[in-house]
mmCIF file of C-alpha atoms in Angstrom:
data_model
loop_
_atom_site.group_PDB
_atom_site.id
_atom_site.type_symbol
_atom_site.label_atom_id
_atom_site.label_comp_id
_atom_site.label_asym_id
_atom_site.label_seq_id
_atom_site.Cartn_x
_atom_site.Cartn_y
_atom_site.Cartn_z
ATOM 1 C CA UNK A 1 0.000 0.000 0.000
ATOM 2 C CA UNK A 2 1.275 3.260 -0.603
ATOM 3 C CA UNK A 3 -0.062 6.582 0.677
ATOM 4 C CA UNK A 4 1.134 10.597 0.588
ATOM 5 C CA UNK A 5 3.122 12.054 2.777
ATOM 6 C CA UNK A 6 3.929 15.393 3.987
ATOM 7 C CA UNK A 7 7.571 15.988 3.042
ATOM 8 C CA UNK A 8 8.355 17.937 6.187
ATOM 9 C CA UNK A 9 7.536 15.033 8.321
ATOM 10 C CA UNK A 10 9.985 12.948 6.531
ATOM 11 C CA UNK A 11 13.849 12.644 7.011
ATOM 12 C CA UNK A 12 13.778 13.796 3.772
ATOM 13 C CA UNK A 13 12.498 17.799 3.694
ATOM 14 C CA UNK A 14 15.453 19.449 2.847
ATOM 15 C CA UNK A 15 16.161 17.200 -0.146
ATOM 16 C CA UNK A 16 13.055 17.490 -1.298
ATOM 17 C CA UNK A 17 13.124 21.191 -1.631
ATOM 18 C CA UNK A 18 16.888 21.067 -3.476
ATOM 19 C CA UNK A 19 16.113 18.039 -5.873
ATOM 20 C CA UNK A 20 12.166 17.882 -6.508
ATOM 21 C CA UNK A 21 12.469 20.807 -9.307
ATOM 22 C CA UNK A 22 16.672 20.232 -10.173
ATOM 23 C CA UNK A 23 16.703 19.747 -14.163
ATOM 24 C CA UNK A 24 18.827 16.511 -13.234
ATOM 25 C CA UNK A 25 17.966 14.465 -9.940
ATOM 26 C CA UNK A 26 19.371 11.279 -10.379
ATOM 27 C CA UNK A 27 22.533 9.570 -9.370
ATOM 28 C CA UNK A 28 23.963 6.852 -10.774
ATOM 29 C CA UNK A 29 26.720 4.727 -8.212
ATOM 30 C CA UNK A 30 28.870 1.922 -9.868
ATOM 31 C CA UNK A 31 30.213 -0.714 -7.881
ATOM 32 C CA UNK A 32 31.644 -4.389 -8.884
ATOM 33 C CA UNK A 33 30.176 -7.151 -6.953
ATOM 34 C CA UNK A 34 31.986 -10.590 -5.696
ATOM 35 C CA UNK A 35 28.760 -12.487 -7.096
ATOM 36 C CA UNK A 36 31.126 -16.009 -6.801
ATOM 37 C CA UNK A 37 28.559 -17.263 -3.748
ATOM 38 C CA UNK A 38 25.618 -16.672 -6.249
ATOM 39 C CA UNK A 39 27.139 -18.724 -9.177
ATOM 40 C CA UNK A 40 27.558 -21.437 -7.108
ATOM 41 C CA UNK A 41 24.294 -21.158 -5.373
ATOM 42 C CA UNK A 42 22.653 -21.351 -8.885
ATOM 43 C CA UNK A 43 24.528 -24.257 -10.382
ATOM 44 C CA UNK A 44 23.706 -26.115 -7.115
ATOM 45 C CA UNK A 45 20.513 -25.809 -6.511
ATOM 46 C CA UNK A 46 19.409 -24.931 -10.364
ATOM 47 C CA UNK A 47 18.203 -21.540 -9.505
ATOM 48 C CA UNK A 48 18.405 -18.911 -11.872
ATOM 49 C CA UNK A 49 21.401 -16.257 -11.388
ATOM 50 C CA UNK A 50 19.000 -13.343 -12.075
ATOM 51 C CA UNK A 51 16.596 -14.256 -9.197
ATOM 52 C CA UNK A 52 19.020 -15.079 -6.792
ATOM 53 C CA UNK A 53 20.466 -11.364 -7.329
ATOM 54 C CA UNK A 54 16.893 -9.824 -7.782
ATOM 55 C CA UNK A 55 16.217 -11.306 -4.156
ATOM 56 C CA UNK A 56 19.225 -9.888 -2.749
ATOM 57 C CA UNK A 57 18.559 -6.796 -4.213
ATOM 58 C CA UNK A 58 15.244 -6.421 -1.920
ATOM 59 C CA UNK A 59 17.212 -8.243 1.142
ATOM 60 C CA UNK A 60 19.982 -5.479 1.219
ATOM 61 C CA UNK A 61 17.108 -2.544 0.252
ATOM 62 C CA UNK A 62 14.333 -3.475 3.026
ATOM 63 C CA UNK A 63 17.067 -2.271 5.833
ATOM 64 C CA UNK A 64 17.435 0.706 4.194
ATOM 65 C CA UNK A 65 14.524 2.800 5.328
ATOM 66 C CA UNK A 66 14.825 5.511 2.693
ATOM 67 C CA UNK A 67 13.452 2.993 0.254
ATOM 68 C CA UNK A 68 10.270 2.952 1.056
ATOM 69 C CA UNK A 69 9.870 6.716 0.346
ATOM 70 C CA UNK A 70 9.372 7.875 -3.699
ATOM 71 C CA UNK A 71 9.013 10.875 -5.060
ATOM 72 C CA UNK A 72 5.767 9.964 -7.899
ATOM 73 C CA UNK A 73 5.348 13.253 -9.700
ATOM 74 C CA UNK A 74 5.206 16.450 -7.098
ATOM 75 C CA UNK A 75 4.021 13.947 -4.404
ATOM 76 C CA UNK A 76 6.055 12.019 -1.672
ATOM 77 C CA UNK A 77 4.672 8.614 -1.275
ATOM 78 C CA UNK A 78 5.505 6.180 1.163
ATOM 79 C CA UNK A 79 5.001 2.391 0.986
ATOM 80 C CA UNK A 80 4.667 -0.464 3.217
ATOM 81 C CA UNK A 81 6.970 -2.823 0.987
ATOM 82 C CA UNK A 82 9.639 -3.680 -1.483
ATOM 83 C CA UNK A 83 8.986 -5.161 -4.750
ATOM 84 C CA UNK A 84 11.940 -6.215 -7.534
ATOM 85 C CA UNK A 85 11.346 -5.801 -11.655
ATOM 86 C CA UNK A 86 13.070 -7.941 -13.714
ATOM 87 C CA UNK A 87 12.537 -7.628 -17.456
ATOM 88 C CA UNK A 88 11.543 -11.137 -19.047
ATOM 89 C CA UNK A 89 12.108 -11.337 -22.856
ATOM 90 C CA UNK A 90 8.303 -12.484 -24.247
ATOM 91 C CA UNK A 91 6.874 -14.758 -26.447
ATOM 92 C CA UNK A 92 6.978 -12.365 -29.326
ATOM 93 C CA UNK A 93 10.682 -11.871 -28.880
ATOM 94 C CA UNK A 94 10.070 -8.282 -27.271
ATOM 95 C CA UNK A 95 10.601 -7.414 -23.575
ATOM 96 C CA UNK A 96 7.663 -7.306 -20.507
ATOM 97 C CA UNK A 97 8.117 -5.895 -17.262
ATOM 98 C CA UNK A 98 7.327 -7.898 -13.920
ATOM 99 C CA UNK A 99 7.185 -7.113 -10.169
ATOM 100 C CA UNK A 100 8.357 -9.704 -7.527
ATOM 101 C CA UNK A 101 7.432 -8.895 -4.153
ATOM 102 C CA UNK A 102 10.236 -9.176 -2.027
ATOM 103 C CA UNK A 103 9.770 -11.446 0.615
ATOM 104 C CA UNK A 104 12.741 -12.778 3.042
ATOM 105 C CA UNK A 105 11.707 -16.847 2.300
ATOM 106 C CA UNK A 106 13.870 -17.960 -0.634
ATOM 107 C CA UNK A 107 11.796 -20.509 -2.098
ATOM 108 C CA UNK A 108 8.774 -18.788 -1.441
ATOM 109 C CA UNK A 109 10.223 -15.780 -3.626
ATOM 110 C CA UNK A 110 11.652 -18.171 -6.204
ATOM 111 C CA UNK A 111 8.376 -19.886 -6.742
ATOM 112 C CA UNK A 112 6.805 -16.097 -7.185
ATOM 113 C CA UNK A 113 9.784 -15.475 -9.494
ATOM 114 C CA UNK A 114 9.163 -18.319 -11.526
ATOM 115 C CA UNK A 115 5.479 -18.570 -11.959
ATOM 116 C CA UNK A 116 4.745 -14.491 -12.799
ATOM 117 C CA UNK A 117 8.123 -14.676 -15.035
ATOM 118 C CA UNK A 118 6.649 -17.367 -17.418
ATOM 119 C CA UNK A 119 2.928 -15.316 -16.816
ATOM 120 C CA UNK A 120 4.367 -12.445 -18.541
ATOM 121 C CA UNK A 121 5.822 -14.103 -20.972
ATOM 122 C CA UNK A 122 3.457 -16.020 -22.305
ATOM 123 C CA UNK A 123 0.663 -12.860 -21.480
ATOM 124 C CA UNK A 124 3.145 -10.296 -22.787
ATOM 125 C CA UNK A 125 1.517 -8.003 -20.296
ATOM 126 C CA UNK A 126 3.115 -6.492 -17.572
ATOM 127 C CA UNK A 127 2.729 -7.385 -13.956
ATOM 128 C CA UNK A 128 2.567 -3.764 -11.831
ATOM 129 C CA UNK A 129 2.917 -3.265 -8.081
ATOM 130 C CA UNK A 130 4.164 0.006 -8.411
ATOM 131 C CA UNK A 131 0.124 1.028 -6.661
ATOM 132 C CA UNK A 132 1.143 -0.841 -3.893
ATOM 133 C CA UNK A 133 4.642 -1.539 -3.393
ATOM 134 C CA UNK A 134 7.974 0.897 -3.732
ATOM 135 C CA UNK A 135 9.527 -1.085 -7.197
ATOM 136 C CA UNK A 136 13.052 -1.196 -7.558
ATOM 137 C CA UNK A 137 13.874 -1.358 -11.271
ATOM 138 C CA UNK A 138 16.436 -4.024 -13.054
ATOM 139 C CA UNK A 139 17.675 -4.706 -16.230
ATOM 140 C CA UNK A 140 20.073 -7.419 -17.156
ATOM 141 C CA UNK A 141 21.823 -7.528 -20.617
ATOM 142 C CA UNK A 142 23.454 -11.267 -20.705
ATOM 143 C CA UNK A 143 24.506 -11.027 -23.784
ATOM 144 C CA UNK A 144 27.614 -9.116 -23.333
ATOM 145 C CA UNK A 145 30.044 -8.103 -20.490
ATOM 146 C CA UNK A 146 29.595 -4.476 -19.517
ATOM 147 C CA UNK A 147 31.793 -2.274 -17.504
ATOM 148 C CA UNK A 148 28.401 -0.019 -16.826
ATOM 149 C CA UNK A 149 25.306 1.657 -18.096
ATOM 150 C CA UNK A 150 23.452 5.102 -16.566
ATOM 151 C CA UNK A 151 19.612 5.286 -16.919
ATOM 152 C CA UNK A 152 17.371 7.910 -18.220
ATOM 153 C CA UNK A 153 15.891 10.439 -16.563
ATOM 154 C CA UNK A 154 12.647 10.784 -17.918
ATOM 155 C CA UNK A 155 11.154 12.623 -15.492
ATOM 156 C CA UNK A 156 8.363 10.085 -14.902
ATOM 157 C CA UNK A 157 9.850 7.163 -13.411
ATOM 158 C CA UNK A 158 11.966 7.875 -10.357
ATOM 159 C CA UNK A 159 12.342 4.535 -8.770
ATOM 160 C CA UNK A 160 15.525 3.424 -8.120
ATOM 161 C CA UNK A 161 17.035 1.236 -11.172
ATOM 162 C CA UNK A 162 20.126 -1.208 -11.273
ATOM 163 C CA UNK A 163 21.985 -2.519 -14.490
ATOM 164 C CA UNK A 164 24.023 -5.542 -15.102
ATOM 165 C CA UNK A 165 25.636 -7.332 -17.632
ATOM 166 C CA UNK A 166 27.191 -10.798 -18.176
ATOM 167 C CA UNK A 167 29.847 -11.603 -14.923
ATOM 168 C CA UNK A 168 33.142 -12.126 -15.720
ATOM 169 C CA UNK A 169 35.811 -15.004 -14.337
ATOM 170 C CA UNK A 170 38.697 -13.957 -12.874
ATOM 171 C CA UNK A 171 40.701 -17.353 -11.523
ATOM 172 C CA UNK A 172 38.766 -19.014 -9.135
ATOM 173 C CA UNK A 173 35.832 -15.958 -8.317
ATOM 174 C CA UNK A 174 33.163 -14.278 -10.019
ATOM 175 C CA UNK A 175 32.686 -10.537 -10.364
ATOM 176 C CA UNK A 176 29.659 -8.580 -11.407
ATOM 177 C CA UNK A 177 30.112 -4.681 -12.085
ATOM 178 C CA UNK A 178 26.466 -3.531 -11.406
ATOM 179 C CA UNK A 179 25.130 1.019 -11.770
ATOM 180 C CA UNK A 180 22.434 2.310 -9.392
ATOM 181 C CA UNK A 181 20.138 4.874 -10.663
ATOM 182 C CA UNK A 182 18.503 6.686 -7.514
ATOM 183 C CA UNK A 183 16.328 9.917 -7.387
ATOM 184 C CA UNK A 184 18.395 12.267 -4.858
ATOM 185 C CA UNK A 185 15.092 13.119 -3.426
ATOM 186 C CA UNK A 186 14.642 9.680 -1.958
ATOM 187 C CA UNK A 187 18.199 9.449 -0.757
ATOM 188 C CA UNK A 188 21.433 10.532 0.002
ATOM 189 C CA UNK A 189 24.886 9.034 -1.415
ATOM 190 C CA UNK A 190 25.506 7.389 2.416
ATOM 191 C CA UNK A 191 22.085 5.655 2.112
ATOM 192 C CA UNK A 192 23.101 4.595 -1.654
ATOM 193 C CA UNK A 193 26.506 3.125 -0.021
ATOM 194 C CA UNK A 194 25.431 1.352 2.540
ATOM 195 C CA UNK A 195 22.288 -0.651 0.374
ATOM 196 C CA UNK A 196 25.194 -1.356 -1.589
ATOM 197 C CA UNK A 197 27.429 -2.754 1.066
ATOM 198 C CA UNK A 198 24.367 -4.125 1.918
ATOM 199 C CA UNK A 199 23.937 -6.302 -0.975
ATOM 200 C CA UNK A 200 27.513 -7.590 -1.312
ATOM 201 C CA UNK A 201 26.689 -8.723 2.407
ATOM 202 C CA UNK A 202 23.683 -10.414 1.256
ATOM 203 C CA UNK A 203 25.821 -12.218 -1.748
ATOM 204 C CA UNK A 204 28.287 -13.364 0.848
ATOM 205 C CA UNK A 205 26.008 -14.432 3.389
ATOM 206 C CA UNK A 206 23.024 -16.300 1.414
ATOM 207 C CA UNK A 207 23.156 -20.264 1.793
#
């Protein structure tokens, strides 16, 4: 659920006054991950790379409390919850979006992950929470190693977004340079940082 807020009841006043109107409000962070734990999580247990970084994605963001504030428009909104996109190629050989609700039960969000995925692609309609849950945008392009990639700012879509390409071997580990697109309203570069450290925690610790 997601409902408006008065900005100058939130942490986040001040920046909302600097960044709402800035021609420019988004930051883009790169950082390379040490994604070894998650290849060898997903040739183990036959889980799909993607998902098991989508679901650390919402792990590392739900202890970040400026997450579940967004600016939509001139409005601050504030959510109860964290949902992941992922973009799943269709059955028309064109790209769908799809929200996974982040919940902290593996399975439980791999069997979400699995069932809408195949939904969409077969629907070729996208599956929304954005109404009800703050979305945090992916992309992955597997077809070719990246060293990064900066979103646009359209103006519309403020949520935070996070682009990957194909992980690359070096001797024994495996290393995954990832951007993350944030609106400056919703946070600050220390809040960026620490989802960030955040997340390579999450790699590291998931079994």
């Amino acid at each position: 659920m997601s409902r408006e807020v008065n900005p100058k009841d939130t942490k986040r006043a001040v920046a909302y006054e600097l960044w709402m109107k800035a021609p420019n409000p988004m930051v883009t962070f790169f950082k390379t991950l040490d994604v070894t734990n998650l290849v060898q999580i997903s040739k183990k247990k036959k889980m799909k790379f993607n998902m098991l970084l989508n679901y650390c994605i919402g792990k590392a963001a739900v202890n970040v409390e400026e997450f579940y504030i967004l600016p939509v428009g001139n409005k601050l909104l504030q959510y109860d919850t964290i949902a992941v996109n992922t973009i799943v190629k269709n059955k028309n050989g064109e790209v769908s979006s799809c929200d996974i609700l982040y919940t902290e039960d593996l399975d439980g969000y791999n069997q979400q992950y699995l069932k809408y995925t195949l939904q969409v692609a077969e629907s070729c309609q996208d599956r929304d929470l954005s109404n009800d849950s703050m979305v945090i945008g992916t992309s992955a392009i597997i077809d070719t190693e990246i060293d990064g990639a900066v979103g646009m700012n359209s103006g519309i879509f403020n949520n935070p977004f996070i682009i990957w390409g194909r992980y690359k071997k070096k001797l024994f580990r495996y290393f995954l340079t990832i951007s993350f697109q944030f609106h400056h309203t919703q946070m600050d570069g220390a809040h960026a940082g620490k989802f960030l450290a955040n997340l390579q925690n999450e790699i590291n610790r998931l079994k």
